[in-house]
Structures are given as structure tokens and as C-alpha cells.
PDB file of C-alpha atoms in Angstrom:
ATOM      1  CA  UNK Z   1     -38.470  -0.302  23.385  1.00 79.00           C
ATOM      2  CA  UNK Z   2     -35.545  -2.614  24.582  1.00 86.00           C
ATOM      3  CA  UNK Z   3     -34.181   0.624  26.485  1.00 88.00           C
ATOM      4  CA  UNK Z   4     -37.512   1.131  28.615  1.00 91.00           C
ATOM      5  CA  UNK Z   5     -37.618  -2.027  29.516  1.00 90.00           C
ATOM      6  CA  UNK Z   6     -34.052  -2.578  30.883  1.00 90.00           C
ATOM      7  CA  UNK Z   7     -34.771   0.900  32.314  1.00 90.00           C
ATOM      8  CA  UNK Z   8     -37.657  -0.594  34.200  1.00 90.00           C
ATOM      9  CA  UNK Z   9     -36.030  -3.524  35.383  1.00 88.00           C
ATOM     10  CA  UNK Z  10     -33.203  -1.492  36.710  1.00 87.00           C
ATOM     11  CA  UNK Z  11     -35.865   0.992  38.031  1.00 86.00           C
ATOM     12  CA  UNK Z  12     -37.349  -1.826  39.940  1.00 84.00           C
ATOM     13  CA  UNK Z  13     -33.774  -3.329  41.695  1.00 81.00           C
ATOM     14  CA  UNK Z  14     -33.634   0.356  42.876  1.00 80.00           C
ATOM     15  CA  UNK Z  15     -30.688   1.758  40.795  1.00 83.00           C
ATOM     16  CA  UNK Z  16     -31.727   5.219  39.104  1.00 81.00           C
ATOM     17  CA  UNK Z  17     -31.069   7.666  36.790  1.00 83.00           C
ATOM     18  CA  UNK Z  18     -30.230   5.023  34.220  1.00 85.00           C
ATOM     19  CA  UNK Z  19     -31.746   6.646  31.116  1.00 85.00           C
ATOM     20  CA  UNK Z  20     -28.680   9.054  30.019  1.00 88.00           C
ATOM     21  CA  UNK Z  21     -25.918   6.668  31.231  1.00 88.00           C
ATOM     22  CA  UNK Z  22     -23.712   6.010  27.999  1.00 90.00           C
ATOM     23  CA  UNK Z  23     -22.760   2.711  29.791  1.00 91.00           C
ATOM     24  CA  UNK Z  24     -26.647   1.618  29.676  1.00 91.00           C
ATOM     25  CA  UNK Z  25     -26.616   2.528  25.868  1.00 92.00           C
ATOM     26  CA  UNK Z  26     -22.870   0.503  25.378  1.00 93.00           C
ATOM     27  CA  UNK Z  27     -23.967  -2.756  27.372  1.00 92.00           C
ATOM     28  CA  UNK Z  28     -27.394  -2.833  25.651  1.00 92.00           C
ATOM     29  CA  UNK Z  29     -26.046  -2.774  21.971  1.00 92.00           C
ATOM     30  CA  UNK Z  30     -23.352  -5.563  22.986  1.00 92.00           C
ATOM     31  CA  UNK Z  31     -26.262  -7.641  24.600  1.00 91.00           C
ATOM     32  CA  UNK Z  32     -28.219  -6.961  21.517  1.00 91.00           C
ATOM     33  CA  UNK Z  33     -25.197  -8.161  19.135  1.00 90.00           C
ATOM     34  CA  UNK Z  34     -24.535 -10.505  21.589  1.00 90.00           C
ATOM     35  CA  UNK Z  35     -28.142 -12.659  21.220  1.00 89.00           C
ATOM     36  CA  UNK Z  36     -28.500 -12.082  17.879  1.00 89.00           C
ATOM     37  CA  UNK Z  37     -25.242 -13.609  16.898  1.00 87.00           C
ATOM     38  CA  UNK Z  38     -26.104 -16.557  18.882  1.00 87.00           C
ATOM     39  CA  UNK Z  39     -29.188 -17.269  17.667  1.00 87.00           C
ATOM     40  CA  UNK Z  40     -28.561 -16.067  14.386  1.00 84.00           C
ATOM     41  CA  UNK Z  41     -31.333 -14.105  13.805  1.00 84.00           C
ATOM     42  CA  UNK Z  42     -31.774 -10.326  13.021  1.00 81.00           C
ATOM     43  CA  UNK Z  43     -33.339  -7.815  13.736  1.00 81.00           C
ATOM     44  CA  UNK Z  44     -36.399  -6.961  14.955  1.00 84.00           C
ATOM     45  CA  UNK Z  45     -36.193  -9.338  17.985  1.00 83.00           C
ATOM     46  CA  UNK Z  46     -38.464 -12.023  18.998  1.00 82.00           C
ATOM     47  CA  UNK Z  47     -40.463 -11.034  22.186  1.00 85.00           C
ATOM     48  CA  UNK Z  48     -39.024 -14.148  23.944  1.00 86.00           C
ATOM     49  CA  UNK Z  49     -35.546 -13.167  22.750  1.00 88.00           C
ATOM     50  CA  UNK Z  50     -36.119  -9.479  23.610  1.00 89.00           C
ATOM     51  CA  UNK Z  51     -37.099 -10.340  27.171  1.00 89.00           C
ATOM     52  CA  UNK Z  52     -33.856 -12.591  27.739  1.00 90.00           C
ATOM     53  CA  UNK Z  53     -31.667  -9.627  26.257  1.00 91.00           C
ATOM     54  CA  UNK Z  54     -33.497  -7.270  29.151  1.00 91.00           C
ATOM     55  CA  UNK Z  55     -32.512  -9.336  31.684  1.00 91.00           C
ATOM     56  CA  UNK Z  56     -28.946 -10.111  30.412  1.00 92.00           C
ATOM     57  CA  UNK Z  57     -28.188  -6.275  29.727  1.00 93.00           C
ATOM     58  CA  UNK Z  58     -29.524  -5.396  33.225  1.00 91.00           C
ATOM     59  CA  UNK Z  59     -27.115  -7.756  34.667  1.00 91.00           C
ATOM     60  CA  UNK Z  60     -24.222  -6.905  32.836  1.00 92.00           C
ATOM     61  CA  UNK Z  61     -24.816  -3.139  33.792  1.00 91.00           C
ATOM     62  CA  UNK Z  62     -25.618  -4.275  37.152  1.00 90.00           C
ATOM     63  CA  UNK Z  63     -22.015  -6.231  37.106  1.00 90.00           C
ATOM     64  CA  UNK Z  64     -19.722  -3.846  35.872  1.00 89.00           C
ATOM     65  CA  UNK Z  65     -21.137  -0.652  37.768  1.00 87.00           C
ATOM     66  CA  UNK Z  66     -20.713  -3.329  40.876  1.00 84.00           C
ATOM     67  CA  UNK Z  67     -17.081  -3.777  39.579  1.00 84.00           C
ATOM     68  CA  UNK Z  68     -16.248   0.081  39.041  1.00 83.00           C
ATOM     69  CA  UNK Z  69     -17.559   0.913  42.944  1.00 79.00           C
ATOM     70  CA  UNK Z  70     -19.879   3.341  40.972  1.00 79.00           C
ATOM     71  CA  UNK Z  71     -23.447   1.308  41.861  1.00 78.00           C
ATOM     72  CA  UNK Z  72     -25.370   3.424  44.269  1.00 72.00           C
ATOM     73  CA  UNK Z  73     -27.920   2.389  46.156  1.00 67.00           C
ATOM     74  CA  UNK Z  74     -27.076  -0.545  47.528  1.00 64.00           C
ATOM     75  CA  UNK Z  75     -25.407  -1.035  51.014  1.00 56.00           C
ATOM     76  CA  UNK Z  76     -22.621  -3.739  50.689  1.00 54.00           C
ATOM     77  CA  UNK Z  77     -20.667  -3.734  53.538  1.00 55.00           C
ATOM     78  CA  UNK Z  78     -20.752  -6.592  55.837  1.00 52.00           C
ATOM     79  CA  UNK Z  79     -22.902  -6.761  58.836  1.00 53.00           C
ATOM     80  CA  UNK Z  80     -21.265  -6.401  62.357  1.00 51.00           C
ATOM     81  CA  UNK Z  81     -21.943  -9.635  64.168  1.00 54.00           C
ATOM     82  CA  UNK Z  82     -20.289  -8.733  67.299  1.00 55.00           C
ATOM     83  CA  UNK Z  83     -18.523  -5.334  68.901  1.00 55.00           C
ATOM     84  CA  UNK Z  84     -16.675  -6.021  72.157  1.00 56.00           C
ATOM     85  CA  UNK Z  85     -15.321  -2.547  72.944  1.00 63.00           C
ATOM     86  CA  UNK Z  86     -12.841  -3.515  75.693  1.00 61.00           C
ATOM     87  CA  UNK Z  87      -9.486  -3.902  73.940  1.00 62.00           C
ATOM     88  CA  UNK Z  88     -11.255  -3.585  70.739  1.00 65.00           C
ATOM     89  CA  UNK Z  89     -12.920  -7.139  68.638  1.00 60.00           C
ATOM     90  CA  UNK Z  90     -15.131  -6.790  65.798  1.00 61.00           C
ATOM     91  CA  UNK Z  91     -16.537  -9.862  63.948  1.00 61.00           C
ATOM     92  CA  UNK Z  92     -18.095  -9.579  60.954  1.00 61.00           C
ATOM     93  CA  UNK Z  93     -21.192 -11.918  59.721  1.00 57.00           C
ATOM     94  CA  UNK Z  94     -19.629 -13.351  56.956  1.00 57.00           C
ATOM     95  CA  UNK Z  95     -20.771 -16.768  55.905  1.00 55.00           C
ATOM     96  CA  UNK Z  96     -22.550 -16.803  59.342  1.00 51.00           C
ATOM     97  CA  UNK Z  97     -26.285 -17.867  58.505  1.00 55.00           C
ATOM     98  CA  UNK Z  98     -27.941 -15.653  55.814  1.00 64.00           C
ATOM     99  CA  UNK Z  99     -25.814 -14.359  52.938  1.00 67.00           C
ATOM    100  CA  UNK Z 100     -24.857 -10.975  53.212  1.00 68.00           C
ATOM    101  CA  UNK Z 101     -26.223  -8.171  51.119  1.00 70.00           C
ATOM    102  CA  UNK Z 102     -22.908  -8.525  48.290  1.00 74.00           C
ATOM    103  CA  UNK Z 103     -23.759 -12.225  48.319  1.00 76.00           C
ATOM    104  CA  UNK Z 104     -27.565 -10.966  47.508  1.00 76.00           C
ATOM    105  CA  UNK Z 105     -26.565  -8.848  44.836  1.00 80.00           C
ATOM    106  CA  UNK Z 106     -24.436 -11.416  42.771  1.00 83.00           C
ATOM    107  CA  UNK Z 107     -27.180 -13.994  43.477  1.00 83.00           C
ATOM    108  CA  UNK Z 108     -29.268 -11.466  41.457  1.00 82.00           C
ATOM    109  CA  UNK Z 109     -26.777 -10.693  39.236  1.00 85.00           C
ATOM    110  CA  UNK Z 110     -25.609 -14.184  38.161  1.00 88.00           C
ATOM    111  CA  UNK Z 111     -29.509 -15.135  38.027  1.00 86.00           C
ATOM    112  CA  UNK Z 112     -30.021 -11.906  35.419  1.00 87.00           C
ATOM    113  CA  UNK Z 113     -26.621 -13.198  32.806  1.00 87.00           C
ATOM    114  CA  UNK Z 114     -27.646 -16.910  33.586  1.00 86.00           C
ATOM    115  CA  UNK Z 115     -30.796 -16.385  31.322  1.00 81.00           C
ATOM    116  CA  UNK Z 116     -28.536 -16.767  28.177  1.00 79.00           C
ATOM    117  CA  UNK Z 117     -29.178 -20.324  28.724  1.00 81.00           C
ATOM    118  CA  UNK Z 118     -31.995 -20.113  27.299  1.00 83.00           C
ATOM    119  CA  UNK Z 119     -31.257 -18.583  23.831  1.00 81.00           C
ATOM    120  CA  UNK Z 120     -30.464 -21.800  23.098  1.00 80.00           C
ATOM    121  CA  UNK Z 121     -34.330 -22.832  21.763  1.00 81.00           C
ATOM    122  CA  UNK Z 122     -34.811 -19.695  19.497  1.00 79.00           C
ATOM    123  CA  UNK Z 123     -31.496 -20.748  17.587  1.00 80.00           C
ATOM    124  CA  UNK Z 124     -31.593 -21.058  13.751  1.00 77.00           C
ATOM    125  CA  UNK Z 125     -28.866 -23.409  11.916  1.00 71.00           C
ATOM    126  CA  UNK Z 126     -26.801 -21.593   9.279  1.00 66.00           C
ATOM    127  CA  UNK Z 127     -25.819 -23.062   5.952  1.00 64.00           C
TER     128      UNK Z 127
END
């Protein structure tokens, strides 16, 4: 069930082929371990907990495909600001005005892990 939905998620951010990607299956059983041993709970999941794992394993996967130079899909390189072709000048928008597209894509990416914040409330106290 978990699977579908990060599936989906990833589906909808416009990365494909997801489903047979041993990575996927890796990052979504640490997530899984991850949550449960900091809520101390077990298994099967709360839906609220489940939910927070989706988005946590879709960012991780999202993260360290962005890390290997293996996420496709997305266009990264900077934007060309300004091309003077006479003894050759090329400025790049960086940091001019909007954020460019690698600057969208953490954004998105440290939104997606920044939802652990909010295991915190289905925590149980151990003995």
C-alpha cells in the first residue's frame, strides 16, 4: 500500500518508472524503520503516520537520485540571462529574481523530509 502511494507521489513530480527500482524498495523500508522507531510504534502504521512516511521516502529517493546525477526528468541547468557573442560573455541567472529550477527542486525536496517534524504527536513513551 505504502509502495503505491510513494509511487504516486513520485508519479505526480514527474519522475517514472519507479516501481522496479531496488533503490525505491531500500529507501522505503529505512523510512519505514525510520518512523516507527521514532514513534515507537509497530506495525501496521497509522494513516497519519503512513502519509508522513510517503512523503519522507519520496524525498529521500528524490535526494539521493538528485545526488547520484541519475534523476531524469528534470532540467537543472541554470538559465542563460545574457549571451553577448562578440568576444564571448555568458551570464547565468543565478540568484537573479526567481530561483532557478535546482533551487525548485530542493525547495520540494527539503519540504518532502521536513514532514518528520511532525512524527512528533503520534509518539508513544517507552518504559
Amino acid at each position: 500500500m505504502m509502495k503505491e502511494k510513494v509511487i504516486a507521489l513520485l508519479s505526480a513530480f514527474g519522475v517514472a518508472d519507479t516501481a522496479q527500482d531496488p533503490l525505491l524498495d531500500i529507501i522505503m523500508e529505512s523510512t519505514q524503520y525510520h518512523v516507527l522507531h521514532e514513534t515507537n510504534t509497530i506495525l501496521p502504521m497509522h494513516d497519519g503516520l503512513e502519509n508522513i512516511a510517503v512523503s519522507m521516502a519520496a524525498g529521500d529517493y528524490l535526494r539521493f537520485k538528485k545526488g547520484i546525477g541519475q534523476l531524469e526528468g528534470f532540467e537543472l541547468a541554470p538559465a542563460i540571462k545574457q549571451l553577448q557573442e562578440g568576444d564571448t560573455n555568458i551570464q547565468y541567472a543565478i540568484g537573479a529574481g526567481d530561483s532557478t529550477p535546482e533551487q525548485r527542486l530542493d525547495a520540494v525536496i527539503a519540504s518532502l523530509l521536513g514532514r518528520s517534524k511532525e512524527l512528533y504527536q503520534y509518539r508513544r513513551l517507552v518504559w
